[in-house]
Amino acid sequence: MSAPNKGIGAGLFGKESGTSYEVYLNLTPLMDVMSNLLFFLLASFGATMVAIMPTTVPTVASGESTPDPEKTEDSVNVTLRADGTGLTLKCESDTLAPDLLKDLGGKIPKKDGQYDYKQLTATLKSIKEKYRASKSVVVVPDDNVPYEIIVKILDAARDTRLVDTKNAILFPDVVLSGIATHDADGNLLK
Amino acid sequence: MAGGGGGDSEYDVNINLTALLDILTNLLFFLMVGFMSSKASMELDGGMQLPTSTAQLEPKKAVQVTVARKELRVEKEVIAQLRDGKVVAAKSQEGKIDPLLQRLQIIRKEKNATGPEADILFVLCDKDTPYGLLRRVMMTAAEAGYPKFRMAVLMQ
């Protein structure tokens, strides 16, 4: 009579005698750890839905500006002032006469103590439709205006719902006003 | 285990958790990879809140300036204390914030970066920060050689 076929390590303590072993691995602590990790990762994923809004401060060119030869369409630069009474829009252009621009923009008073963002978007849209090459808006808020309100103004200025252009941003170049310290090449102004 | 059921109150039931563990491991793996690949990492204070916006652009890595409720930080280093929207006990000239200017100039010198991304600052700013303070921060950053900003906002 031959001895039973023991596996490697079998019979070390003299009790195992079969050829196969059924091992029950306790996975519950590992499950606990993983569930916790999963929970924290999912929670932090929801909290980091952060986007960015590109802005600049004004810079002053050190030399004389040369007109862009590819620029054939007329464009306007919009200055948007936000103060305690409301929003004031003013348009300027290098190529257009001031008389043509004086009717654009104007004052948008506050509505129920809040800035009228819908009216702002509508006004900017009418400017953009008239001068389609216009890209930049300079926002000049009062010092006591909270950052949250400035973001709402920038959102209204960057609205993407143009009449006949899908996904185009109304005024993509947003400049927050400040005192220029560098020229367009990044050199410190003295 | 009491075989065949009956009057015993104790049951030893072995649930096979291996399949569930597989799913969890896969989920964990994908979440961790997604977490690692996020292009910019940011740390918000307990009390700090970003404004919400319709902006959709993804954040990219850049030198980070945080204007929190009580302190001003560059990367993770506290540069100045803030109180009521003003910088506390920081010497300033012509509206600039000197400690911030010095720190940013050092960083710019250390990084010595060139290219279109070199002069961009990533700004985390609390939603209640008055524009006066933010303007001073931006003006100081522009003086230090960072005239372009990526303002962090929460997606709507």
mmCIF file of C-alpha atoms in Angstrom:
data_model
loop_
_atom_site.group_PDB
_atom_site.id
_atom_site.type_symbol
_atom_site.label_atom_id
_atom_site.label_comp_id
_atom_site.label_asym_id
_atom_site.label_seq_id
_atom_site.Cartn_x
_atom_site.Cartn_y
_atom_site.Cartn_z
ATOM 1 C CA MET A 1 0.000 0.000 0.000
ATOM 2 C CA SER A 2 1.467 3.279 -1.106
ATOM 3 C CA ALA A 3 1.357 6.498 0.916
ATOM 4 C CA PRO A 4 -1.168 9.205 -0.189
ATOM 5 C CA ASN A 5 0.195 11.799 -2.603
ATOM 6 C CA LYS A 6 0.855 14.864 -0.465
ATOM 7 C CA GLY A 7 1.342 18.319 -2.007
ATOM 8 C CA ILE A 8 4.245 20.582 -1.301
ATOM 9 C CA GLY A 9 4.251 21.507 2.319
ATOM 10 C CA ALA A 10 1.487 19.104 3.100
ATOM 11 C CA GLY A 11 1.687 17.107 6.202
ATOM 12 C CA LEU A 12 3.993 19.530 7.930
ATOM 13 C CA PHE A 13 2.050 19.214 11.101
ATOM 14 C CA GLY A 14 1.003 15.714 10.377
ATOM 15 C CA LYS A 15 -2.687 16.459 9.923
ATOM 16 C CA GLU A 16 -3.169 17.176 6.229
ATOM 17 C CA SER A 17 -3.551 14.017 4.342
ATOM 18 C CA GLY A 18 -5.683 14.860 1.247
ATOM 19 C CA THR A 19 -4.399 15.867 -2.166
ATOM 20 C CA SER A 20 -6.360 19.152 -2.479
ATOM 21 C CA TYR A 21 -6.823 22.027 -0.049
ATOM 22 C CA GLU A 22 -9.697 24.487 0.175
ATOM 23 C CA VAL A 23 -8.331 27.765 1.505
ATOM 24 C CA TYR A 24 -10.730 30.468 2.643
ATOM 25 C CA LEU A 25 -8.922 33.778 2.418
ATOM 26 C CA ASN A 26 -10.547 36.440 4.590
ATOM 27 C CA LEU A 27 -10.940 39.324 2.175
ATOM 28 C CA THR A 28 -13.158 41.466 4.385
ATOM 29 C CA PRO A 29 -10.418 43.774 5.796
ATOM 30 C CA LEU A 30 -9.069 44.358 2.282
ATOM 31 C CA MET A 31 -12.588 45.184 1.120
ATOM 32 C CA ASP A 32 -12.918 47.677 3.971
ATOM 33 C CA VAL A 33 -9.694 49.455 3.019
ATOM 34 C CA MET A 34 -10.622 49.580 -0.658
ATOM 35 C CA SER A 35 -14.123 50.843 0.002
ATOM 36 C CA ASN A 36 -12.718 53.651 2.139
ATOM 37 C CA LEU A 37 -10.152 54.587 -0.507
ATOM 38 C CA LEU A 38 -12.830 54.533 -3.175
ATOM 39 C CA PHE A 39 -15.087 56.760 -1.117
ATOM 40 C CA PHE A 40 -12.381 59.375 -0.551
ATOM 41 C CA LEU A 41 -11.282 59.351 -4.176
ATOM 42 C CA LEU A 42 -14.853 59.764 -5.418
ATOM 43 C CA ALA A 43 -15.460 62.580 -2.926
ATOM 44 C CA SER A 44 -12.323 64.454 -3.958
ATOM 45 C CA PHE A 45 -13.107 63.944 -7.637
ATOM 46 C CA GLY A 46 -16.360 65.830 -7.234
ATOM 47 C CA ALA A 47 -14.628 68.670 -5.413
ATOM 48 C CA THR A 48 -12.035 69.337 -8.087
ATOM 49 C CA MET A 49 -14.277 70.290 -11.004
ATOM 50 C CA VAL A 50 -12.226 73.389 -11.541
ATOM 51 C CA ALA A 51 -11.992 75.359 -14.757
ATOM 52 C CA ILE A 52 -9.893 78.369 -15.656
ATOM 53 C CA MET A 53 -10.729 81.763 -17.034
ATOM 54 C CA PRO A 54 -7.838 83.417 -18.882
ATOM 55 C CA THR A 55 -7.349 87.130 -18.208
ATOM 56 C CA THR A 56 -4.551 89.638 -18.494
ATOM 57 C CA VAL A 57 -3.682 93.039 -17.145
ATOM 58 C CA PRO A 58 -3.099 95.859 -19.626
ATOM 59 C CA THR A 59 0.394 96.228 -21.027
ATOM 60 C CA VAL A 60 1.860 99.216 -22.793
ATOM 61 C CA ALA A 61 3.756 98.787 -26.025
ATOM 62 C CA SER A 62 7.227 100.288 -25.847
ATOM 63 C CA GLY A 63 7.465 101.237 -29.518
ATOM 64 C CA GLU A 64 5.031 102.548 -32.088
ATOM 65 C CA SER A 65 2.306 100.107 -32.952
ATOM 66 C CA THR A 66 2.143 98.880 -36.518
ATOM 67 C CA PRO A 67 -1.230 97.959 -37.989
ATOM 68 C CA ASP A 68 -1.831 94.282 -38.641
ATOM 69 C CA PRO A 69 -1.845 93.801 -42.457
ATOM 70 C CA GLU A 70 -4.186 90.814 -42.157
ATOM 71 C CA LYS A 71 -6.704 92.861 -40.227
ATOM 72 C CA THR A 72 -9.194 94.023 -42.809
ATOM 73 C CA GLU A 73 -12.395 94.231 -40.770
ATOM 74 C CA ASP A 74 -13.179 97.104 -38.443
ATOM 75 C CA SER A 75 -13.133 96.211 -34.776
ATOM 76 C CA VAL A 76 -13.897 98.003 -31.542
ATOM 77 C CA ASN A 77 -12.430 97.738 -28.056
ATOM 78 C CA VAL A 78 -15.068 97.780 -25.360
ATOM 79 C CA THR A 79 -14.394 99.318 -21.963
ATOM 80 C CA LEU A 80 -16.781 98.098 -19.299
ATOM 81 C CA ARG A 81 -16.928 99.950 -16.012
ATOM 82 C CA ALA A 82 -18.652 98.379 -12.998
ATOM 83 C CA ASP A 83 -19.508 100.707 -10.113
ATOM 84 C CA GLY A 84 -22.142 101.124 -7.425
ATOM 85 C CA THR A 85 -24.802 102.343 -9.829
ATOM 86 C CA GLY A 86 -24.418 99.851 -12.652
ATOM 87 C CA LEU A 87 -22.401 99.029 -15.745
ATOM 88 C CA THR A 88 -21.146 101.542 -18.278
ATOM 89 C CA LEU A 89 -19.977 100.504 -21.725
ATOM 90 C CA LYS A 90 -17.812 102.600 -23.988
ATOM 91 C CA CYS A 91 -16.470 101.654 -27.411
ATOM 92 C CA GLU A 92 -13.240 102.819 -29.012
ATOM 93 C CA SER A 93 -11.594 101.948 -32.284
ATOM 94 C CA ASP A 94 -8.370 102.654 -34.152
ATOM 95 C CA THR A 95 -10.078 102.661 -37.513
ATOM 96 C CA LEU A 96 -13.565 104.045 -36.879
ATOM 97 C CA ALA A 97 -14.634 107.611 -36.232
ATOM 98 C CA PRO A 98 -15.819 108.328 -32.663
ATOM 99 C CA ASP A 99 -19.166 109.606 -34.012
ATOM 100 C CA LEU A 100 -19.965 106.130 -35.313
ATOM 101 C CA LEU A 101 -19.353 104.595 -31.914
ATOM 102 C CA LYS A 102 -21.081 107.024 -29.596
ATOM 103 C CA ASP A 103 -24.434 105.252 -29.860
ATOM 104 C CA LEU A 104 -22.945 101.859 -29.026
ATOM 105 C CA GLY A 105 -22.762 100.907 -25.388
ATOM 106 C CA GLY A 106 -24.185 103.269 -22.794
ATOM 107 C CA LYS A 107 -25.274 102.764 -19.212
ATOM 108 C CA ILE A 108 -26.919 99.603 -17.854
ATOM 109 C CA PRO A 109 -28.344 100.444 -14.412
ATOM 110 C CA LYS A 110 -28.614 97.890 -11.604
ATOM 111 C CA LYS A 111 -31.806 95.864 -11.394
ATOM 112 C CA ASP A 112 -33.030 94.954 -7.885
ATOM 113 C CA GLY A 113 -29.584 95.751 -6.528
ATOM 114 C CA GLN A 114 -27.881 93.386 -8.984
ATOM 115 C CA TYR A 115 -26.025 94.028 -12.212
ATOM 116 C CA ASP A 116 -28.157 93.243 -15.265
ATOM 117 C CA TYR A 117 -26.045 90.503 -16.863
ATOM 118 C CA LYS A 118 -28.657 89.627 -19.505
ATOM 119 C CA GLN A 119 -28.774 93.206 -20.727
ATOM 120 C CA LEU A 120 -24.965 93.310 -20.716
ATOM 121 C CA THR A 121 -24.775 90.194 -22.911
ATOM 122 C CA ALA A 122 -27.450 91.609 -25.243
ATOM 123 C CA THR A 123 -25.582 94.922 -25.606
ATOM 124 C CA LEU A 124 -22.252 93.205 -26.215
ATOM 125 C CA LYS A 125 -23.911 90.897 -28.715
ATOM 126 C CA SER A 126 -25.278 93.852 -30.680
ATOM 127 C CA ILE A 127 -21.759 95.392 -30.756
ATOM 128 C CA LYS A 128 -20.233 92.092 -31.884
ATOM 129 C CA GLU A 129 -22.841 91.649 -34.614
ATOM 130 C CA LYS A 130 -22.044 95.087 -35.985
ATOM 131 C CA TYR A 131 -18.250 94.764 -35.742
ATOM 132 C CA ARG A 132 -17.514 91.046 -35.903
ATOM 133 C CA ALA A 133 -13.732 91.356 -35.632
ATOM 134 C CA SER A 134 -14.050 92.801 -32.128
ATOM 135 C CA LYS A 135 -12.392 90.595 -29.562
ATOM 136 C CA SER A 136 -11.298 92.471 -26.487
ATOM 137 C CA VAL A 137 -13.138 93.917 -23.542
ATOM 138 C CA VAL A 138 -11.444 95.856 -20.753
ATOM 139 C CA VAL A 139 -13.268 95.436 -17.446
ATOM 140 C CA VAL A 140 -12.787 98.242 -14.917
ATOM 141 C CA PRO A 141 -14.490 97.312 -11.645
ATOM 142 C CA ASP A 142 -14.577 99.455 -8.519
ATOM 143 C CA ASP A 143 -12.215 98.350 -5.754
ATOM 144 C CA ASN A 144 -15.045 97.122 -3.517
ATOM 145 C CA VAL A 145 -16.671 94.854 -6.128
ATOM 146 C CA PRO A 146 -16.318 91.205 -4.986
ATOM 147 C CA TYR A 147 -14.435 88.755 -7.202
ATOM 148 C CA GLU A 148 -17.586 86.643 -7.601
ATOM 149 C CA ILE A 149 -19.390 89.560 -9.306
ATOM 150 C CA ILE A 150 -16.402 90.158 -11.585
ATOM 151 C CA VAL A 151 -16.531 86.510 -12.677
ATOM 152 C CA LYS A 152 -20.243 86.909 -13.496
ATOM 153 C CA ILE A 153 -19.465 90.008 -15.578
ATOM 154 C CA LEU A 154 -16.693 88.114 -17.389
ATOM 155 C CA ASP A 155 -19.103 85.217 -17.997
ATOM 156 C CA ALA A 156 -21.614 87.626 -19.521
ATOM 157 C CA ALA A 157 -18.877 89.123 -21.722
ATOM 158 C CA ARG A 158 -17.653 85.696 -22.818
ATOM 159 C CA ASP A 159 -21.104 84.274 -23.571
ATOM 160 C CA THR A 160 -20.988 81.597 -26.254
ATOM 161 C CA ARG A 161 -24.560 81.918 -27.526
ATOM 162 C CA LEU A 162 -23.992 84.009 -30.610
ATOM 163 C CA VAL A 163 -26.829 84.204 -33.107
ATOM 164 C CA ASP A 164 -25.261 82.489 -36.121
ATOM 165 C CA THR A 165 -21.907 81.248 -34.834
ATOM 166 C CA LYS A 166 -21.847 78.044 -32.874
ATOM 167 C CA ASN A 167 -19.586 77.905 -29.810
ATOM 168 C CA ALA A 168 -17.942 81.258 -30.559
ATOM 169 C CA ILE A 169 -17.076 83.377 -27.573
ATOM 170 C CA LEU A 170 -18.520 86.879 -27.643
ATOM 171 C CA PHE A 171 -15.387 88.705 -26.461
ATOM 172 C CA PRO A 172 -12.605 86.130 -25.883
ATOM 173 C CA ASP A 173 -9.890 88.585 -24.776
ATOM 174 C CA VAL A 174 -10.736 89.839 -21.330
ATOM 175 C CA VAL A 175 -8.472 92.392 -19.691
ATOM 176 C CA LEU A 176 -8.884 93.320 -16.046
ATOM 177 C CA SER A 177 -7.801 96.887 -15.608
ATOM 178 C CA GLY A 178 -4.686 97.769 -13.677
ATOM 179 C CA ILE A 179 -1.625 99.883 -14.090
ATOM 180 C CA ALA A 180 0.661 98.585 -16.790
ATOM 181 C CA THR A 181 4.141 97.780 -15.562
ATOM 182 C CA HIS A 182 5.446 95.830 -18.557
ATOM 183 C CA ASP A 183 5.409 96.439 -22.258
ATOM 184 C CA ALA A 184 4.022 93.958 -24.777
ATOM 185 C CA ASP A 185 7.379 92.141 -24.877
ATOM 186 C CA GLY A 186 7.439 91.655 -21.131
ATOM 187 C CA ASN A 187 10.084 94.338 -20.486
ATOM 188 C CA LEU A 188 9.787 96.308 -17.293
ATOM 189 C CA LEU A 189 8.675 99.883 -17.905
ATOM 190 C CA LYS A 190 10.713 102.553 -16.156
ATOM 191 C CA MET B 1 -21.908 25.007 10.241
ATOM 192 C CA ALA B 2 -25.106 23.314 11.079
ATOM 193 C CA GLY B 3 -25.888 21.255 8.039
ATOM 194 C CA GLY B 4 -29.427 20.969 6.752
ATOM 195 C CA GLY B 5 -30.791 23.898 8.739
ATOM 196 C CA GLY B 6 -32.655 23.272 11.848
ATOM 197 C CA GLY B 7 -32.825 24.689 15.235
ATOM 198 C CA ASP B 8 -29.233 26.035 15.483
ATOM 199 C CA SER B 9 -28.952 29.825 15.642
ATOM 200 C CA GLU B 10 -25.445 30.090 14.149
ATOM 201 C CA TYR B 11 -24.842 29.916 10.408
ATOM 202 C CA ASP B 12 -21.395 30.037 8.837
ATOM 203 C CA VAL B 13 -21.999 31.496 5.378
ATOM 204 C CA ASN B 14 -19.026 31.982 3.076
ATOM 205 C CA ILE B 15 -19.719 34.767 0.596
ATOM 206 C CA ASN B 16 -17.388 34.824 -2.379
ATOM 207 C CA LEU B 17 -16.012 38.365 -2.323
ATOM 208 C CA THR B 18 -13.428 37.871 -5.059
ATOM 209 C CA ALA B 19 -15.617 39.197 -7.901
ATOM 210 C CA LEU B 20 -16.592 42.280 -5.930
ATOM 211 C CA LEU B 21 -12.970 42.841 -5.027
ATOM 212 C CA ASP B 22 -12.063 42.697 -8.723
ATOM 213 C CA ILE B 23 -14.581 45.440 -9.523
ATOM 214 C CA LEU B 24 -13.386 47.597 -6.646
ATOM 215 C CA THR B 25 -9.747 47.178 -7.657
ATOM 216 C CA ASN B 26 -10.522 48.236 -11.221
ATOM 217 C CA LEU B 27 -12.511 51.266 -10.074
ATOM 218 C CA LEU B 28 -9.752 52.251 -7.691
ATOM 219 C CA PHE B 29 -7.135 51.901 -10.399
ATOM 220 C CA PHE B 30 -9.008 54.116 -12.875
ATOM 221 C CA LEU B 31 -9.792 56.742 -10.256
ATOM 222 C CA MET B 32 -6.174 56.890 -9.133
ATOM 223 C CA VAL B 33 -4.916 57.169 -12.726
ATOM 224 C CA GLY B 34 -7.435 59.960 -13.379
ATOM 225 C CA PHE B 35 -6.346 61.693 -10.218
ATOM 226 C CA MET B 36 -2.662 61.483 -11.108
ATOM 227 C CA SER B 37 -3.185 62.762 -14.631
ATOM 228 C CA SER B 38 -5.066 65.914 -13.626
ATOM 229 C CA LYS B 39 -2.883 68.660 -14.986
ATOM 230 C CA ALA B 40 -2.992 70.998 -12.037
ATOM 231 C CA SER B 41 -3.329 70.234 -8.388
ATOM 232 C CA MET B 42 -4.850 72.706 -6.050
ATOM 233 C CA GLU B 43 -5.430 72.916 -2.366
ATOM 234 C CA LEU B 44 -8.301 74.927 -1.039
ATOM 235 C CA ASP B 45 -8.537 76.173 2.532
ATOM 236 C CA GLY B 46 -11.377 75.006 4.678
ATOM 237 C CA GLY B 47 -13.140 78.350 4.459
ATOM 238 C CA MET B 48 -12.107 79.303 0.953
ATOM 239 C CA GLN B 49 -14.702 79.210 -1.812
ATOM 240 C CA LEU B 50 -14.151 79.697 -5.521
ATOM 241 C CA PRO B 51 -16.805 81.455 -7.614
ATOM 242 C CA THR B 52 -18.818 79.441 -10.120
ATOM 243 C CA SER B 53 -18.527 80.168 -13.805
ATOM 244 C CA THR B 54 -19.570 78.934 -17.229
ATOM 245 C CA ALA B 55 -15.880 78.631 -18.215
ATOM 246 C CA GLN B 56 -14.936 75.189 -19.521
ATOM 247 C CA LEU B 57 -11.172 75.421 -19.992
ATOM 248 C CA GLU B 58 -9.159 72.780 -18.175
ATOM 249 C CA PRO B 59 -6.611 73.966 -15.616
ATOM 250 C CA LYS B 60 -2.958 73.698 -16.599
ATOM 251 C CA LYS B 61 0.051 73.726 -14.370
ATOM 252 C CA ALA B 62 1.554 77.137 -13.610
ATOM 253 C CA VAL B 63 2.960 79.048 -10.657
ATOM 254 C CA GLN B 64 0.116 79.162 -8.170
ATOM 255 C CA VAL B 65 -0.942 82.193 -6.138
ATOM 256 C CA THR B 66 -3.730 81.780 -3.604
ATOM 257 C CA VAL B 67 -5.723 84.708 -2.257
ATOM 258 C CA ALA B 68 -7.506 83.019 0.638
ATOM 259 C CA ARG B 69 -9.659 84.692 3.275
ATOM 260 C CA LYS B 70 -6.870 85.143 5.795
ATOM 261 C CA GLU B 71 -3.623 84.697 3.924
ATOM 262 C CA LEU B 72 -1.837 85.195 0.655
ATOM 263 C CA ARG B 73 0.202 82.235 -0.575
ATOM 264 C CA VAL B 74 2.628 81.527 -3.391
ATOM 265 C CA GLU B 75 2.603 77.798 -4.134
ATOM 266 C CA LYS B 76 2.210 76.561 -0.524
ATOM 267 C CA GLU B 77 4.216 79.224 1.236
ATOM 268 C CA VAL B 78 2.349 81.910 3.181
ATOM 269 C CA ILE B 79 3.533 85.318 1.973
ATOM 270 C CA ALA B 80 1.299 87.702 3.898
ATOM 271 C CA GLN B 81 -1.680 87.748 6.225
ATOM 272 C CA LEU B 82 -4.965 89.285 5.072
ATOM 273 C CA ARG B 83 -7.624 91.033 7.118
ATOM 274 C CA ASP B 84 -10.828 92.634 5.784
ATOM 275 C CA GLY B 85 -9.569 92.380 2.229
ATOM 276 C CA LYS B 86 -6.295 94.149 3.008
ATOM 277 C CA VAL B 87 -2.723 92.977 3.449
ATOM 278 C CA VAL B 88 -1.643 93.110 7.102
ATOM 279 C CA ALA B 89 1.722 94.685 7.986
ATOM 280 C CA ALA B 90 3.220 94.316 4.543
ATOM 281 C CA LYS B 91 5.293 97.143 3.273
ATOM 282 C CA SER B 92 4.069 98.292 -0.066
ATOM 283 C CA GLN B 93 4.986 100.942 -2.551
ATOM 284 C CA GLU B 94 2.658 102.327 -5.190
ATOM 285 C CA GLY B 95 0.016 99.758 -4.317
ATOM 286 C CA LYS B 96 2.262 96.734 -4.831
ATOM 287 C CA ILE B 97 2.688 93.924 -2.292
ATOM 288 C CA ASP B 98 6.439 93.716 -1.622
ATOM 289 C CA PRO B 99 6.671 90.154 -0.174
ATOM 290 C CA LEU B 100 4.695 88.822 -3.136
ATOM 291 C CA LEU B 101 6.847 90.746 -5.599
ATOM 292 C CA GLN B 102 10.068 89.403 -4.084
ATOM 293 C CA ARG B 103 8.830 85.801 -3.956
ATOM 294 C CA LEU B 104 7.584 85.833 -7.553
ATOM 295 C CA GLN B 105 10.809 87.423 -8.792
ATOM 296 C CA ILE B 106 12.795 84.656 -7.056
ATOM 297 C CA ILE B 107 10.579 81.963 -8.591
ATOM 298 C CA ARG B 108 10.874 83.502 -12.051
ATOM 299 C CA LYS B 109 14.650 83.643 -11.683
ATOM 300 C CA GLU B 110 14.856 80.048 -10.400
ATOM 301 C CA LYS B 111 12.640 78.623 -13.130
ATOM 302 C CA ASN B 112 14.257 80.725 -15.843
ATOM 303 C CA ALA B 113 11.486 79.549 -18.122
ATOM 304 C CA THR B 114 10.899 80.768 -21.639
ATOM 305 C CA GLY B 115 8.042 80.299 -24.063
ATOM 306 C CA PRO B 116 4.383 81.246 -24.130
ATOM 307 C CA GLU B 117 3.564 79.540 -20.816
ATOM 308 C CA ALA B 118 6.394 81.137 -18.842
ATOM 309 C CA ASP B 119 4.596 84.326 -17.847
ATOM 310 C CA ILE B 120 1.289 82.819 -16.739
ATOM 311 C CA LEU B 121 0.116 82.688 -13.146
ATOM 312 C CA PHE B 122 -2.560 80.348 -11.804
ATOM 313 C CA VAL B 123 -4.701 82.348 -9.366
ATOM 314 C CA LEU B 124 -6.998 80.815 -6.768
ATOM 315 C CA CYS B 125 -9.056 83.595 -5.257
ATOM 316 C CA ASP B 126 -11.848 83.494 -2.689
ATOM 317 C CA LYS B 127 -15.168 84.625 -4.139
ATOM 318 C CA ASP B 128 -15.634 87.414 -1.574
ATOM 319 C CA THR B 129 -12.224 89.002 -2.189
ATOM 320 C CA PRO B 130 -12.672 92.689 -3.063
ATOM 321 C CA TYR B 131 -11.303 93.692 -6.443
ATOM 322 C CA GLY B 132 -8.981 96.228 -4.799
ATOM 323 C CA LEU B 133 -6.926 93.403 -3.272
ATOM 324 C CA LEU B 134 -7.033 91.236 -6.388
ATOM 325 C CA ARG B 135 -5.928 94.226 -8.484
ATOM 326 C CA ARG B 136 -2.928 94.744 -6.193
ATOM 327 C CA VAL B 137 -2.020 91.055 -6.476
ATOM 328 C CA MET B 138 -2.312 91.151 -10.273
ATOM 329 C CA MET B 139 -0.395 94.386 -10.543
ATOM 330 C CA THR B 140 2.406 93.012 -8.350
ATOM 331 C CA ALA B 141 2.497 89.785 -10.379
ATOM 332 C CA ALA B 142 2.711 91.765 -13.622
ATOM 333 C CA GLU B 143 5.643 93.713 -12.184
ATOM 334 C CA ALA B 144 7.352 90.421 -11.317
ATOM 335 C CA GLY B 145 6.975 89.268 -14.929
ATOM 336 C CA TYR B 146 3.632 87.442 -14.815
ATOM 337 C CA PRO B 147 1.118 89.631 -16.735
ATOM 338 C CA LYS B 148 -1.189 86.749 -17.755
ATOM 339 C CA PHE B 149 -3.519 84.931 -15.401
ATOM 340 C CA ARG B 150 -5.512 81.734 -15.246
ATOM 341 C CA MET B 151 -8.266 82.485 -12.792
ATOM 342 C CA ALA B 152 -9.566 79.329 -11.139
ATOM 343 C CA VAL B 153 -13.341 78.948 -10.998
ATOM 344 C CA LEU B 154 -15.738 76.131 -10.258
ATOM 345 C CA MET B 155 -17.608 74.709 -13.234
ATOM 346 C CA GLN B 156 -21.340 75.366 -13.125
#
